[in-house]
């Protein structure tokens, strides 16, 4: 059984794109939020990225989930699994399998801003897990978490946020997000968080600047999204991909560097902007974490870490927390 709950108001995404483009392209330095990578083309490119030899996070997180899913199922005894930013729900199947095997799971709530991705995942999951109540929610987890109403889904609830997507948020945004999650948790609920860990800069940069150029294409796709959504005239070939490690902030920055002095028009928002030769525009931060920092951020939000796991190489961390 699959249902689809649209939580976003009509025109939300178009309005958000206009607002983000106007704010980001008129700031100094220029920037765009990474959520606009993910139209159909961007999502397909990211799926390719996760299979690249340089891109370790997906493999490392899957390794952890394979090793710990049964333990997580025993600890949480979750009746409902809520996944924020679910996408294709690929790695989540390891948790679904374990919770089904333990006999507790009744309901899965994938939450994502992409309705097509939710529809496709919902159909696949309903076929793979007969009898599972799949309640897909179209929502922007930065604005609306998309949780079912209290009492409207079997307890306890396990909320998962995988892929180190939390690293795309800056510290203040992370604090606000974790506080919103904590506010919705009830006694007996759990929060499972995936976090990419600090490691040698060469490994980190390679993961965001692969030799085959897929990440570069993915990065430039944000310009294609603006061309389609705002009638902009970005020339994708006039920008080059940059990935840089910031050792102070401990995050990777992805940027687009203008290859020449150029002017870009965005008629849908009445904006004309100039880029100087070599000017860089930030399109993503991907923060990397250390266990004490993860624990401190969870504690500050009113959450208590109950378990911590890493892959064998220590590249990625998965934490299980409860309301403090």
Coordinates of N, CA, C and O in Angstrom, one line a residue, residues 15 18 26 84 106 136 144 152 155 166 178 183 203 209 212 228 230 233 241 270 284 307 309 316 321:
X15 N 9.0 29.2 -6.4 CA 9.2 30.4 -5.6 C 10.6 30.3 -4.9 O 11.3 31.3 -4.8
X18 N 13.5 30.9 -7.3 CA 13.6 32.3 -7.6 C 14.3 33.1 -6.4 O 15.2 33.9 -6.6
X26 N 23.3 37.7 -6.0 CA 23.6 39.1 -5.7 C 24.4 39.2 -4.4 O 24.7 40.3 -4.0
X84 N 14.4 11.0 6.0 CA 14.5 12.4 5.5 C 15.5 12.4 4.3 O 16.6 11.9 4.4
X106 N 5.9 -1.7 10.5 CA 4.6 -1.6 9.9 C 4.5 -0.5 8.8 O 3.7 -0.6 7.9
X136 N 4.6 8.0 1.4 CA 5.6 9.0 0.8 C 5.1 10.4 1.1 O 3.9 10.7 1.0
X144 N 10.1 21.9 6.3 CA 9.0 21.1 6.9 C 9.6 19.7 7.0 O 9.9 19.1 6.0
X152 N -0.2 9.0 14.5 CA -0.7 8.6 13.2 C 0.1 7.5 12.5 O -0.2 7.1 11.4
X155 N 4.3 3.4 16.7 CA 5.5 3.7 17.5 C 6.2 2.4 17.9 O 5.6 1.3 17.9
X166 N 23.6 16.0 6.1 CA 23.7 17.0 7.1 C 24.9 17.9 6.9 O 25.0 19.0 7.3
X178 N 18.7 20.0 13.6 CA 18.7 19.0 14.7 C 17.7 19.3 15.8 O 17.0 18.4 16.3
X183 N 12.5 18.2 18.4 CA 11.2 18.7 18.9 C 10.1 17.7 18.4 O 9.0 17.7 19.1
X203 N 42.2 12.2 -0.3 CA 41.0 11.4 -0.4 C 39.7 12.2 -0.5 O 38.9 11.9 -1.3
X209 N 36.1 15.5 -7.0 CA 36.8 15.9 -8.3 C 37.3 14.7 -9.0 O 38.5 14.5 -9.2
X212 N 37.0 11.0 -14.0 CA 36.1 10.9 -15.2 C 35.2 12.1 -15.4 O 34.5 12.2 -16.4
X228 N 16.7 26.3 -17.2 CA 15.3 25.8 -17.4 C 14.3 26.5 -16.6 O 13.2 26.8 -17.1
X230 N 14.5 29.4 -14.8 CA 14.4 30.9 -14.7 C 14.7 31.5 -16.1 O 14.9 32.8 -16.1
X233 N 20.6 32.3 -19.2 CA 21.4 32.0 -20.4 C 22.9 31.6 -20.0 O 23.8 32.0 -20.6
X241 N 34.7 23.3 -12.9 CA 34.5 22.8 -11.6 C 35.7 22.9 -10.7 O 36.8 22.7 -11.2
X270 N 14.3 39.0 -13.3 CA 14.7 40.4 -13.7 C 16.1 40.7 -13.3 O 16.4 41.9 -12.9
X284 N 28.3 24.3 -3.1 CA 28.1 23.3 -2.0 C 29.2 23.4 -1.0 O 30.4 23.6 -1.3
X307 N 24.8 5.0 20.4 CA 25.7 4.0 19.7 C 26.4 4.8 18.6 O 25.9 5.8 18.1
X309 N 29.0 3.8 15.2 CA 29.7 2.7 14.4 C 30.4 3.4 13.2 O 30.0 4.5 12.7
X316 N 33.6 6.7 7.7 CA 32.3 7.2 7.8 C 31.7 6.8 9.2 O 32.1 5.8 9.7
X321 N 20.8 7.9 18.2 CA 20.5 8.8 19.4 C 19.1 8.7 19.8 O 18.2 8.2 19.0

